[in-house]
PDB file of C-alpha atoms and ligand atoms in Angstrom:
ATOM      1  CA  UNK A   6      15.776 -14.149 -33.856  1.00  0.00           C
ATOM      2  CA  UNK A   7      13.608 -11.306 -32.575  1.00  0.00           C
ATOM      3  CA  UNK A   8      11.178 -13.414 -30.588  1.00  0.00           C
ATOM      4  CA  UNK A   9      11.471 -15.087 -27.196  1.00  0.00           C
ATOM      5  CA  UNK A  10      11.166 -18.883 -27.084  1.00  0.00           C
ATOM      6  CA  UNK A  11       8.856 -18.569 -24.033  1.00  0.00           C
ATOM      7  CA  UNK A  12       5.332 -17.144 -23.520  1.00  0.00           C
ATOM      8  CA  UNK A  13       5.927 -16.238 -19.863  1.00  0.00           C
ATOM      9  CA  UNK A  14       8.914 -15.125 -17.774  1.00  0.00           C
ATOM     10  CA  UNK A  15       8.746 -17.832 -15.111  1.00  0.00           C
ATOM     11  CA  UNK A  16      12.430 -18.524 -14.533  1.00  0.00           C
ATOM     12  CA  UNK A  17      15.869 -18.447 -16.158  1.00  0.00           C
ATOM     13  CA  UNK A  18      15.675 -22.252 -16.270  1.00  0.00           C
ATOM     14  CA  UNK A  19      13.167 -21.948 -19.154  1.00  0.00           C
ATOM     15  CA  UNK A  20      15.240 -19.474 -21.256  1.00  0.00           C
ATOM     16  CA  UNK A  21      17.931 -20.239 -23.803  1.00  0.00           C
ATOM     17  CA  UNK A  22      21.021 -18.128 -24.551  1.00  0.00           C
ATOM     18  CA  UNK A  23      19.321 -16.507 -27.583  1.00  0.00           C
ATOM     19  CA  UNK A  24      16.487 -15.337 -25.307  1.00  0.00           C
ATOM     20  CA  UNK A  25      18.957 -13.760 -22.873  1.00  0.00           C
ATOM     21  CA  UNK A  26      20.935 -12.092 -25.699  1.00  0.00           C
ATOM     22  CA  UNK A  27      17.687 -10.738 -27.193  1.00  0.00           C
ATOM     23  CA  UNK A  28      16.605  -9.343 -23.801  1.00  0.00           C
ATOM     24  CA  UNK A  29      20.024  -7.662 -23.386  1.00  0.00           C
ATOM     25  CA  UNK A  30      19.963  -6.141 -26.902  1.00  0.00           C
ATOM     26  CA  UNK A  31      16.432  -4.831 -26.301  1.00  0.00           C
ATOM     27  CA  UNK A  32      17.443  -3.485 -22.874  1.00  0.00           C
ATOM     28  CA  UNK A  33      20.436  -1.692 -24.488  1.00  0.00           C
ATOM     29  CA  UNK A  34      17.962   0.243 -26.649  1.00  0.00           C
ATOM     30  CA  UNK A  35      15.580   0.975 -23.769  1.00  0.00           C
ATOM     31  CA  UNK A  36      18.475   2.116 -21.555  1.00  0.00           C
ATOM     32  CA  UNK A  37      19.404   4.715 -24.200  1.00  0.00           C
ATOM     33  CA  UNK A  38      15.793   5.911 -24.323  1.00  0.00           C
ATOM     34  CA  UNK A  39      15.328   6.267 -20.552  1.00  0.00           C
ATOM     35  CA  UNK A  40      18.490   8.353 -20.362  1.00  0.00           C
ATOM     36  CA  UNK A  41      17.033  10.911 -22.784  1.00  0.00           C
ATOM     37  CA  UNK A  42      14.938  13.923 -21.690  1.00  0.00           C
ATOM     38  CA  UNK A  43      11.775  12.229 -23.075  1.00  0.00           C
ATOM     39  CA  UNK A  44      11.875   8.825 -21.379  1.00  0.00           C
ATOM     40  CA  UNK A  45       8.551   7.390 -22.557  1.00  0.00           C
ATOM     41  CA  UNK A  46       7.772   5.256 -25.627  1.00  0.00           C
ATOM     42  CA  UNK A  47       4.312   4.128 -26.823  1.00  0.00           C
ATOM     43  CA  UNK A  48       5.317   0.429 -27.157  1.00  0.00           C
ATOM     44  CA  UNK A  49       2.738  -0.897 -24.645  1.00  0.00           C
ATOM     45  CA  UNK A  50      -0.066   1.605 -25.257  1.00  0.00           C
ATOM     46  CA  UNK A  51      -3.430  -0.166 -24.660  1.00  0.00           C
ATOM     47  CA  UNK A  52      -1.695  -3.006 -22.769  1.00  0.00           C
ATOM     48  CA  UNK A  53      -2.848  -3.338 -19.135  1.00  0.00           C
ATOM     49  CA  UNK A  54      -0.478  -4.769 -16.527  1.00  0.00           C
ATOM     50  CA  UNK A  55      -1.307  -5.774 -12.948  1.00  0.00           C
ATOM     51  CA  UNK A  56       1.512  -5.887 -10.396  1.00  0.00           C
ATOM     52  CA  UNK A  57       0.574  -8.422  -7.706  1.00  0.00           C
ATOM     53  CA  UNK A  58       2.826  -8.339  -4.658  1.00  0.00           C
ATOM     54  CA  UNK A  59       2.126 -10.941  -1.960  1.00  0.00           C
ATOM     55  CA  UNK A  60       5.529 -10.210  -0.358  1.00  0.00           C
ATOM     56  CA  UNK A  61       7.388  -6.990   0.479  1.00  0.00           C
ATOM     57  CA  UNK A  62       9.499  -5.314  -2.201  1.00  0.00           C
ATOM     58  CA  UNK A  63      11.085  -1.950  -2.906  1.00  0.00           C
ATOM     59  CA  UNK A  64      13.338  -2.333  -5.961  1.00  0.00           C
ATOM     60  CA  UNK A  65      11.415  -4.941  -7.968  1.00  0.00           C
ATOM     61  CA  UNK A  66       7.971  -3.398  -7.430  1.00  0.00           C
ATOM     62  CA  UNK A  67       8.977   0.182  -8.229  1.00  0.00           C
ATOM     63  CA  UNK A  68      11.209  -0.879 -11.095  1.00  0.00           C
ATOM     64  CA  UNK A  69       8.435  -2.895 -12.786  1.00  0.00           C
ATOM     65  CA  UNK A  70       5.968  -0.034 -12.294  1.00  0.00           C
ATOM     66  CA  UNK A  71       8.399   2.491 -13.768  1.00  0.00           C
ATOM     67  CA  UNK A  72       9.237   0.159 -16.672  1.00  0.00           C
ATOM     68  CA  UNK A  73       5.510  -0.248 -17.430  1.00  0.00           C
ATOM     69  CA  UNK A  74       4.911   3.525 -17.296  1.00  0.00           C
ATOM     70  CA  UNK A  75       7.952   4.250 -19.501  1.00  0.00           C
ATOM     71  CA  UNK A  76       6.363   1.837 -22.050  1.00  0.00           C
ATOM     72  CA  UNK A  77       2.979   3.690 -21.777  1.00  0.00           C
ATOM     73  CA  UNK A  78       1.123   0.652 -20.357  1.00  0.00           C
ATOM     74  CA  UNK A  79      -1.929   1.063 -18.122  1.00  0.00           C
ATOM     75  CA  UNK A  80      -0.858  -0.099 -14.662  1.00  0.00           C
ATOM     76  CA  UNK A  81      -2.763  -1.371 -11.618  1.00  0.00           C
ATOM     77  CA  UNK A  82      -1.104  -2.366  -8.349  1.00  0.00           C
ATOM     78  CA  UNK A  83      -2.227  -4.972  -5.852  1.00  0.00           C
ATOM     79  CA  UNK A  84      -0.770  -5.495  -2.400  1.00  0.00           C
ATOM     80  CA  UNK A  85      -1.981  -8.599  -0.553  1.00  0.00           C
ATOM     81  CA  UNK A  86      -1.750  -6.820   2.825  1.00  0.00           C
ATOM     82  CA  UNK A  87      -4.664  -4.511   1.906  1.00  0.00           C
ATOM     83  CA  UNK A  88      -6.635  -6.981  -0.267  1.00  0.00           C
ATOM     84  CA  UNK A  89      -9.484  -9.498   0.051  1.00  0.00           C
ATOM     85  CA  UNK A  90      -6.829 -12.245   0.380  1.00  0.00           C
ATOM     86  CA  UNK A  91      -7.100 -11.268   4.051  1.00  0.00           C
ATOM     87  CA  UNK A  92     -10.757 -12.432   3.883  1.00  0.00           C
ATOM     88  CA  UNK A  93      -9.741 -15.863   2.569  1.00  0.00           C
ATOM     89  CA  UNK A  94      -9.883 -15.363  -1.229  1.00  0.00           C
ATOM     90  CA  UNK A  95      -7.650 -17.863  -3.105  1.00  0.00           C
ATOM     91  CA  UNK A  96      -4.812 -16.893  -5.451  1.00  0.00           C
ATOM     92  CA  UNK A  97      -6.715 -18.190  -8.483  1.00  0.00           C
ATOM     93  CA  UNK A  98      -9.946 -16.367  -7.552  1.00  0.00           C
ATOM     94  CA  UNK A  99      -7.973 -13.178  -6.905  1.00  0.00           C
ATOM     95  CA  UNK A 100      -6.222 -13.352 -10.280  1.00  0.00           C
ATOM     96  CA  UNK A 101      -9.353 -14.366 -12.220  1.00  0.00           C
ATOM     97  CA  UNK A 102     -11.186 -11.345 -10.769  1.00  0.00           C
ATOM     98  CA  UNK A 103      -8.316  -9.066 -11.797  1.00  0.00           C
ATOM     99  CA  UNK A 104      -8.295 -10.610 -15.298  1.00  0.00           C
ATOM    100  CA  UNK A 105     -12.048  -9.964 -15.610  1.00  0.00           C
ATOM    101  CA  UNK A 106     -11.044  -6.281 -15.653  1.00  0.00           C
ATOM    102  CA  UNK A 107      -9.239  -6.962 -18.999  1.00  0.00           C
ATOM    103  CA  UNK A 108      -5.644  -7.263 -17.797  1.00  0.00           C
ATOM    104  CA  UNK A 109      -3.060  -8.560 -20.307  1.00  0.00           C
ATOM    105  CA  UNK A 110       0.063  -9.199 -18.191  1.00  0.00           C
ATOM    106  CA  UNK A 111       0.415 -10.258 -14.540  1.00  0.00           C
ATOM    107  CA  UNK A 112       3.661  -9.455 -12.705  1.00  0.00           C
ATOM    108  CA  UNK A 113       3.666 -11.430  -9.463  1.00  0.00           C
ATOM    109  CA  UNK A 114       5.833 -11.796  -6.377  1.00  0.00           C
ATOM    110  CA  UNK A 115       4.671 -14.615  -4.120  1.00  0.00           C
ATOM    111  CA  UNK A 116       6.189 -16.431  -1.114  1.00  0.00           C
ATOM    112  CA  UNK A 117       5.391 -19.903  -2.526  1.00  0.00           C
ATOM    113  CA  UNK A 118       7.909 -21.493  -4.929  1.00  0.00           C
ATOM    114  CA  UNK A 119       6.090 -22.405  -8.148  1.00  0.00           C
ATOM    115  CA  UNK A 120       3.241 -19.886  -7.695  1.00  0.00           C
ATOM    116  CA  UNK A 121       3.974 -18.284 -11.096  1.00  0.00           C
ATOM    117  CA  UNK A 122       4.187 -21.650 -12.876  1.00  0.00           C
ATOM    118  CA  UNK A 123       0.836 -22.594 -11.280  1.00  0.00           C
ATOM    119  CA  UNK A 124      -0.775 -19.385 -12.573  1.00  0.00           C
ATOM    120  CA  UNK A 125       0.648 -19.831 -16.070  1.00  0.00           C
ATOM    121  CA  UNK A 126      -1.073 -23.240 -16.257  1.00  0.00           C
ATOM    122  CA  UNK A 127      -4.433 -21.971 -15.034  1.00  0.00           C
ATOM    123  CA  UNK A 128      -5.004 -18.538 -16.591  1.00  0.00           C
ATOM    124  CA  UNK A 129      -4.699 -17.065 -20.081  1.00  0.00           C
ATOM    125  CA  UNK A 130      -2.668 -13.858 -19.339  1.00  0.00           C
ATOM    126  CA  UNK A 131       1.107 -13.645 -19.671  1.00  0.00           C
ATOM    127  CA  UNK A 132       2.910 -14.113 -16.347  1.00  0.00           C
ATOM    128  CA  UNK A 133       6.139 -12.500 -15.140  1.00  0.00           C
ATOM    129  CA  UNK A 134       7.682 -14.002 -12.017  1.00  0.00           C
ATOM    130  CA  UNK A 135       8.938 -11.157  -9.796  1.00  0.00           C
ATOM    131  CA  UNK A 136      10.273 -13.653  -7.238  1.00  0.00           C
ATOM    132  CA  UNK A 137       8.603 -16.875  -6.012  1.00  0.00           C
ATOM    133  CA  UNK A 138       9.754 -17.861  -2.555  1.00  0.00           C
ATOM    134  CA  UNK A 139      13.146 -19.593  -2.565  1.00  0.00           C
ATOM    135  CA  UNK A 140      12.781 -20.620  -6.231  1.00  0.00           C
ATOM    136  CA  UNK A 141      13.580 -18.018  -8.959  1.00  0.00           C
ATOM    137  CA  UNK A 142      13.860 -14.257  -9.476  1.00  0.00           C
ATOM    138  CA  UNK A 143      14.530 -14.155 -13.228  1.00  0.00           C
ATOM    139  CA  UNK A 144      14.545 -10.394 -13.848  1.00  0.00           C
ATOM    140  CA  UNK A 145      17.030  -9.917 -10.973  1.00  0.00           C
ATOM    141  CA  UNK A 146      19.412 -12.429 -12.565  1.00  0.00           C
ATOM    142  CA  UNK A 147      18.993 -10.779 -15.965  1.00  0.00           C
ATOM    143  CA  UNK A 148      19.783  -7.316 -14.593  1.00  0.00           C
ATOM    144  CA  UNK A 149      22.761  -8.750 -12.665  1.00  0.00           C
ATOM    145  CA  UNK A 150      24.290 -10.378 -15.756  1.00  0.00           C
ATOM    146  CA  UNK A 151      23.459  -7.281 -17.840  1.00  0.00           C
ATOM    147  CA  UNK A 152      25.380  -5.189 -15.274  1.00  0.00           C
ATOM    148  CA  UNK A 153      28.393  -7.547 -15.471  1.00  0.00           C
ATOM    149  CA  UNK A 154      28.270  -7.344 -19.285  1.00  0.00           C
ATOM    150  CA  UNK A 155      28.133  -3.534 -19.034  1.00  0.00           C
ATOM    151  CA  UNK A 156      31.169  -3.478 -16.714  1.00  0.00           C
ATOM    152  CA  UNK A 157      33.360  -6.028 -18.549  1.00  0.00           C
ATOM    153  CA  UNK A 158      31.991  -6.057 -22.125  1.00  0.00           C
ATOM    154  CA  UNK A 159      30.923  -9.709 -21.835  1.00  0.00           C
ATOM    155  CA  UNK A 160      29.900 -12.289 -19.244  1.00  0.00           C
ATOM    156  CA  UNK A 161      31.530 -15.331 -20.890  1.00  0.00           C
ATOM    157  CA  UNK A 162      34.752 -16.353 -19.160  1.00  0.00           C
ATOM    158  CA  UNK A 163      34.213 -14.135 -16.110  1.00  0.00           C
ATOM    159  CA  UNK A 164      34.416 -15.681 -12.634  1.00  0.00           C
ATOM    160  CA  UNK A 165      31.485 -14.756 -10.405  1.00  0.00           C
ATOM    161  CA  UNK A 166      31.170 -15.881  -6.798  1.00  0.00           C
ATOM    162  CA  UNK A 167      27.809 -15.677  -5.015  1.00  0.00           C
ATOM    163  CA  UNK A 168      28.324 -15.257  -1.280  1.00  0.00           C
ATOM    164  CA  UNK A 169      25.949 -15.991   1.585  1.00  0.00           C
ATOM    165  CA  UNK A 170      22.596 -17.668   1.997  1.00  0.00           C
ATOM    166  CA  UNK A 171      22.481 -19.792  -1.169  1.00  0.00           C
ATOM    167  CA  UNK A 172      19.916 -22.198   0.343  1.00  0.00           C
ATOM    168  CA  UNK A 173      17.093 -19.659   0.669  1.00  0.00           C
ATOM    169  CA  UNK A 174      18.023 -17.418  -2.261  1.00  0.00           C
ATOM    170  CA  UNK A 175      15.971 -17.243  -5.458  1.00  0.00           C
ATOM    171  CA  UNK A 176      18.551 -14.664  -6.622  1.00  0.00           C
ATOM    172  CA  UNK A 177      21.341 -17.254  -6.276  1.00  0.00           C
ATOM    173  CA  UNK A 178      19.521 -19.966  -8.241  1.00  0.00           C
ATOM    174  CA  UNK A 179      18.449 -17.630 -11.071  1.00  0.00           C
ATOM    175  CA  UNK A 180      21.958 -16.112 -11.215  1.00  0.00           C
ATOM    176  CA  UNK A 181      23.596 -19.537 -11.410  1.00  0.00           C
ATOM    177  CA  UNK A 182      21.327 -20.546 -14.334  1.00  0.00           C
ATOM    178  CA  UNK A 183      21.811 -17.210 -16.125  1.00  0.00           C
ATOM    179  CA  UNK A 184      25.588 -16.895 -15.670  1.00  0.00           C
ATOM    180  CA  UNK A 185      26.206 -20.479 -16.761  1.00  0.00           C
ATOM    181  CA  UNK A 186      24.000 -20.075 -19.868  1.00  0.00           C
ATOM    182  CA  UNK A 187      26.130 -17.028 -20.742  1.00  0.00           C
ATOM    183  CA  UNK A 188      29.412 -18.949 -20.319  1.00  0.00           C
ATOM    184  CA  UNK A 189      30.619 -17.560 -16.971  1.00  0.00           C
ATOM    185  CA  UNK A 190      32.351 -19.638 -14.302  1.00  0.00           C
ATOM    186  CA  UNK A 191      30.292 -19.602 -11.105  1.00  0.00           C
ATOM    187  CA  UNK A 192      31.309 -20.176  -7.489  1.00  0.00           C
ATOM    188  CA  UNK A 193      29.345 -20.084  -4.255  1.00  0.00           C
ATOM    189  CA  UNK A 194      30.675 -19.313  -0.787  1.00  0.00           C
ATOM    190  CA  UNK A 195      29.023 -19.471   2.612  1.00  0.00           C
ATOM    191  CA  UNK A 196      28.353 -21.617   5.667  1.00  0.00           C
ATOM    192  CA  UNK A 197      27.607 -25.274   4.864  1.00  0.00           C
ATOM    193  CA  UNK A 198      24.227 -24.920   6.652  1.00  0.00           C
ATOM    194  CA  UNK A 199      23.215 -22.363   3.994  1.00  0.00           C
ATOM    195  CA  UNK A 200      24.198 -24.519   0.983  1.00  0.00           C
ATOM    196  CA  UNK A 201      21.499 -26.579  -0.797  1.00  0.00           C
ATOM    197  CA  UNK A 202      21.887 -30.383  -0.880  1.00  0.00           C
ATOM    198  CA  UNK A 203      21.534 -30.296  -4.702  1.00  0.00           C
ATOM    199  CA  UNK A 204      24.566 -27.947  -5.056  1.00  0.00           C
ATOM    200  CA  UNK A 205      26.648 -30.540  -6.968  1.00  0.00           C
ATOM    201  CA  UNK A 206      23.974 -30.783  -9.666  1.00  0.00           C
ATOM    202  CA  UNK A 207      24.305 -27.028 -10.397  1.00  0.00           C
ATOM    203  CA  UNK A 208      27.900 -27.321 -11.650  1.00  0.00           C
ATOM    204  CA  UNK A 209      29.369 -24.552  -9.512  1.00  0.00           C
ATOM    205  CA  UNK A 210      32.608 -24.294  -7.517  1.00  0.00           C
ATOM    206  CA  UNK A 211      32.130 -24.349  -3.751  1.00  0.00           C
ATOM    207  CA  UNK A 212      34.356 -22.232  -1.486  1.00  0.00           C
ATOM    208  CA  UNK A 213      34.144 -22.450   2.294  1.00  0.00           C
ATOM    209  CA  UNK A 214      36.867 -19.781   2.678  1.00  0.00           C
ATOM    210  CA  UNK A 215      35.853 -16.201   1.857  1.00  0.00           C
ATOM    211  CA  UNK A 216      39.459 -15.266   1.111  1.00  0.00           C
ATOM    212  CA  UNK A 217      39.861 -18.126  -1.393  1.00  0.00           C
ATOM    213  CA  UNK A 218      36.577 -17.159  -3.073  1.00  0.00           C
ATOM    214  CA  UNK A 219      37.545 -13.495  -3.411  1.00  0.00           C
ATOM    215  CA  UNK A 220      41.026 -14.376  -4.725  1.00  0.00           C
ATOM    216  CA  UNK A 221      39.383 -16.578  -7.389  1.00  0.00           C
ATOM    217  CA  UNK A 222      36.647 -14.235  -8.614  1.00  0.00           C
ATOM    218  CA  UNK A 223      36.290 -11.163 -10.823  1.00  0.00           C
ATOM    219  CA  UNK A 224      32.906 -10.316  -9.305  1.00  0.00           C
ATOM    220  CA  UNK A 225      31.402 -11.025  -5.870  1.00  0.00           C
ATOM    221  CA  UNK A 226      27.597 -10.977  -5.739  1.00  0.00           C
ATOM    222  CA  UNK A 227      26.845 -10.704  -2.031  1.00  0.00           C
ATOM    223  CA  UNK A 228      23.488 -11.850  -0.625  1.00  0.00           C
ATOM    224  CA  UNK A 229      21.469 -10.984   2.458  1.00  0.00           C
ATOM    225  CA  UNK A 230      20.958 -13.626   5.135  1.00  0.00           C
ATOM    226  CA  UNK A 231      17.222 -14.365   4.870  1.00  0.00           C
ATOM    227  CA  UNK A 232      16.322 -14.933   8.515  1.00  0.00           C
ATOM    228  CA  UNK A 233      12.611 -14.657   7.619  1.00  0.00           C
ATOM    229  CA  UNK A 234      12.882 -17.889   5.567  1.00  0.00           C
ATOM    230  CA  UNK A 235      14.744 -19.879   8.256  1.00  0.00           C
ATOM    231  CA  UNK A 236      12.362 -21.923  10.388  1.00  0.00           C
ATOM    232  CA  UNK A 237      15.288 -23.312  12.402  1.00  0.00           C
ATOM    233  CA  UNK A 238      18.408 -21.395  13.417  1.00  0.00           C
ATOM    234  CA  UNK A 239      21.106 -22.160  10.817  1.00  0.00           C
ATOM    235  CA  UNK A 240      23.750 -19.709  12.104  1.00  0.00           C
ATOM    236  CA  UNK A 241      25.176 -19.144  15.590  1.00  0.00           C
ATOM    237  CA  UNK A 242      24.523 -15.390  15.166  1.00  0.00           C
ATOM    238  CA  UNK A 243      24.685 -12.622  12.555  1.00  0.00           C
ATOM    239  CA  UNK A 244      27.801 -11.290  14.327  1.00  0.00           C
ATOM    240  CA  UNK A 245      29.510 -14.683  13.848  1.00  0.00           C
ATOM    241  CA  UNK A 246      28.423 -14.742  10.174  1.00  0.00           C
ATOM    242  CA  UNK A 247      29.764 -11.231   9.657  1.00  0.00           C
ATOM    243  CA  UNK A 248      33.118 -12.099  11.240  1.00  0.00           C
ATOM    244  CA  UNK A 249      33.627 -15.054   8.872  1.00  0.00           C
ATOM    245  CA  UNK A 250      31.816 -14.053   5.650  1.00  0.00           C
ATOM    246  CA  UNK A 251      31.324 -10.260   5.920  1.00  0.00           C
ATOM    247  CA  UNK A 252      33.227  -8.127   3.391  1.00  0.00           C
ATOM    248  CA  UNK A 253      34.883  -4.936   4.640  1.00  0.00           C
ATOM    249  CA  UNK A 254      37.550  -2.655   3.188  1.00  0.00           C
ATOM    250  CA  UNK A 255      40.349  -4.523   5.014  1.00  0.00           C
ATOM    251  CA  UNK A 256      39.295  -7.777   3.333  1.00  0.00           C
ATOM    252  CA  UNK A 257      39.236  -6.121  -0.112  1.00  0.00           C
ATOM    253  CA  UNK A 258      42.580  -4.342   0.475  1.00  0.00           C
ATOM    254  CA  UNK A 259      44.204  -7.691   1.354  1.00  0.00           C
ATOM    255  CA  UNK A 260      43.571  -8.955  -2.221  1.00  0.00           C
ATOM    256  CA  UNK A 261      46.246  -8.288  -4.823  1.00  0.00           C
ATOM    257  CA  UNK A 262      43.613  -7.260  -7.395  1.00  0.00           C
ATOM    258  CA  UNK A 263      40.415  -5.249  -7.781  1.00  0.00           C
ATOM    259  CA  UNK A 264      37.106  -7.069  -7.785  1.00  0.00           C
ATOM    260  CA  UNK A 265      33.569  -5.818  -8.437  1.00  0.00           C
ATOM    261  CA  UNK A 266      30.997  -5.928  -5.652  1.00  0.00           C
ATOM    262  CA  UNK A 267      27.322  -6.561  -6.386  1.00  0.00           C
ATOM    263  CA  UNK A 268      24.294  -6.970  -4.115  1.00  0.00           C
ATOM    264  CA  UNK A 269      20.626  -7.456  -5.125  1.00  0.00           C
ATOM    265  CA  UNK A 270      19.403  -5.508  -2.071  1.00  0.00           C
ATOM    266  CA  UNK A 271      18.211  -4.905   0.513  1.00  0.00           C
ATOM    267  CA  UNK A 272      21.650  -4.666   2.169  1.00  0.00           C
ATOM    268  CA  UNK A 273      22.089  -5.425   5.848  1.00  0.00           C
ATOM    269  CA  UNK A 274      24.909  -2.938   6.321  1.00  0.00           C
ATOM    270  CA  UNK A 275      27.527  -4.202   8.745  1.00  0.00           C
ATOM    271  CA  UNK A 276      26.464  -7.849   8.277  1.00  0.00           C
ATOM    272  CA  UNK A 277      27.341  -9.022   4.735  1.00  0.00           C
ATOM    273  CA  UNK A 278      28.912  -5.718   3.597  1.00  0.00           C
ATOM    274  CA  UNK A 279      30.263  -2.681   5.417  1.00  0.00           C
ATOM    275  CA  UNK A 280      29.333   0.767   4.100  1.00  0.00           C
ATOM    276  CA  UNK A 281      32.936   1.498   3.020  1.00  0.00           C
ATOM    277  CA  UNK A 282      32.556  -1.426   0.550  1.00  0.00           C
ATOM    278  CA  UNK A 283      28.889  -0.989  -0.431  1.00  0.00           C
ATOM    279  CA  UNK A 284      29.453   2.686  -1.279  1.00  0.00           C
ATOM    280  CA  UNK A 285      32.975   2.288  -2.741  1.00  0.00           C
ATOM    281  CA  UNK A 286      34.217   2.546  -6.316  1.00  0.00           C
ATOM    282  CA  UNK A 287      34.279  -1.287  -6.366  1.00  0.00           C
ATOM    283  CA  UNK A 288      30.490  -1.409  -5.999  1.00  0.00           C
ATOM    284  CA  UNK A 289      28.016  -1.450  -8.936  1.00  0.00           C
ATOM    285  CA  UNK A 290      24.992  -1.897  -6.665  1.00  0.00           C
ATOM    286  CA  UNK A 291      23.155   1.216  -7.847  1.00  0.00           C
ATOM    287  CA  UNK A 292      24.019   0.416 -11.491  1.00  0.00           C
ATOM    288  CA  UNK A 293      22.155  -2.875 -10.929  1.00  0.00           C
ATOM    289  CA  UNK A 294      19.101  -0.932  -9.755  1.00  0.00           C
ATOM    290  CA  UNK A 295      19.315   1.449 -12.730  1.00  0.00           C
ATOM    291  CA  UNK A 296      19.613  -1.475 -15.156  1.00  0.00           C
ATOM    292  CA  UNK A 297      16.566  -3.135 -13.596  1.00  0.00           C
ATOM    293  CA  UNK A 298      14.233  -0.681 -15.311  1.00  0.00           C
ATOM    294  CA  UNK A 299      15.675  -1.282 -18.820  1.00  0.00           C
ATOM    295  CA  UNK A 300      15.724  -5.067 -18.314  1.00  0.00           C
ATOM    296  CA  UNK A 301      12.089  -5.109 -17.131  1.00  0.00           C
ATOM    297  CA  UNK A 302      11.054  -2.877 -20.061  1.00  0.00           C
ATOM    298  CA  UNK A 303      12.736  -5.387 -22.393  1.00  0.00           C
ATOM    299  CA  UNK A 304      11.053  -8.408 -20.783  1.00  0.00           C
ATOM    300  CA  UNK A 305       7.575  -6.825 -20.812  1.00  0.00           C
ATOM    301  CA  UNK A 306       7.965  -5.572 -24.388  1.00  0.00           C
ATOM    302  CA  UNK A 307       9.241  -8.910 -25.748  1.00  0.00           C
ATOM    303  CA  UNK A 308       6.474 -10.871 -23.979  1.00  0.00           C
ATOM    304  CA  UNK A 309       3.824  -8.480 -25.277  1.00  0.00           C
ATOM    305  CA  UNK A 310       4.890  -8.928 -28.930  1.00  0.00           C
ATOM    306  CA  UNK A 311       5.190 -12.736 -28.586  1.00  0.00           C
ATOM    307  CA  UNK A 312       2.282 -14.481 -30.298  1.00  0.00           C
ATOM    308  CA  UNK A 313       0.996 -17.618 -28.531  1.00  0.00           C
TER     309      UNK A 313
HETATM  310  N1   CP B 418      16.343  -7.339  -5.247  1.00  0.00           N
HETATM  311  C1   CP B 418      15.066  -7.366  -4.819  1.00  0.00           C
HETATM  312  O1   CP B 418      14.291  -8.244  -5.168  1.00  0.00           O
HETATM  313  O2   CP B 418      14.738  -6.342  -3.955  1.00  0.00           O
HETATM  314  P1   CP B 418      13.259  -6.083  -3.431  1.00  0.00           P
HETATM  315  O3   CP B 418      12.909  -7.199  -2.492  1.00  0.00           O
HETATM  316  O4   CP B 418      13.309  -4.739  -2.725  1.00  0.00           O
HETATM  317  O5   CP B 418      12.334  -6.056  -4.606  1.00  0.00           O
END
C-alpha cells in the first residue's frame, strides 16, 4: 500500500492503521532529507498551498509552512485577524476566493469543531485540518505517536497517559484515536470537571490520582489548561490545579522508574510542568516539534499524490 485511504486529512478518526504506518514510513524518509545540508526536494513543485489560520498558532503554522517550502510548493498565508473576515465575509466565500487563485491544498486551523469537514464537503481542494476547535488535531497526534515510536522503537504495547484538560483538547482526542489504532494502552488523568461525558466510549483508563497515572505509564503527554475555551470556571484556580496535577522534579524522582515527558505546546511553565521537568533529559518536547515538519511533509506529499 503506497496510497492513503482518505482524500483529506480531517481527523485520525478517518484513518486506518495502514494510513498511519504509511505516513510514518514517508516521514522517516523526509526526516533523513531535512537533516542533510540540502533540505529541499521538488516533490510538490507546481502545487500551491494556502495556510488559513483563524486561530493563533506558533508550532503548527510555522511547521506546515516549512514543510511546504521543503517540498518546493508555492505557499500563501492567510491570517483571519488581518483579513476581510473582519468585514463579514463567510468561511466559504473566503475559501472560494482563495481557490479562484488556483490553490490545490488548504491547510486550516479554525475555532469551530467540524469546520474542516464542512469545507471538504463544499469545495474541490484537498483539506488538511490543522486543529478545529475542541475536535481534532490530526497532525499533532501523528507527530506525537511518531516521536514515541522514535523513542521506543514501536508504539504497540506502550502505556501513554494524557494529563490535564481532556474535555477541551483536540490533541487528547486525536492522540487517543491514533495511539489506540497503533495498539498502545491509553490512560487519561485530570480533574473530573475536565473529563468529557463520553470518556467511557473511548476505551481509555481513567486515573484521578496523578501518582497512580505516572506509576502506570511509560509516557506522560501533558496538556495545557485551555482557559480560553472554558465559558464557566471549571477549576478553583490554576495554583490549585498545579498543586494536584502539576509535574515537577520531586514528583518524577518519587517514581521508581524513568518515564518520558511530552507536551504539544504551548507550555504554561509552573502550571502543568515545571522547567526542571520540561527541559530535563526525560522530556522529548523539542523532538516532537522537530518531527512535526517531517510528519507534515509526509501528509502533504501523500495527499498530493492521491488520485480522487
Ligand atoms: N501544538 C500546537 O498546536 O501548537 P500551536 O498552537 O502553537 O500551533
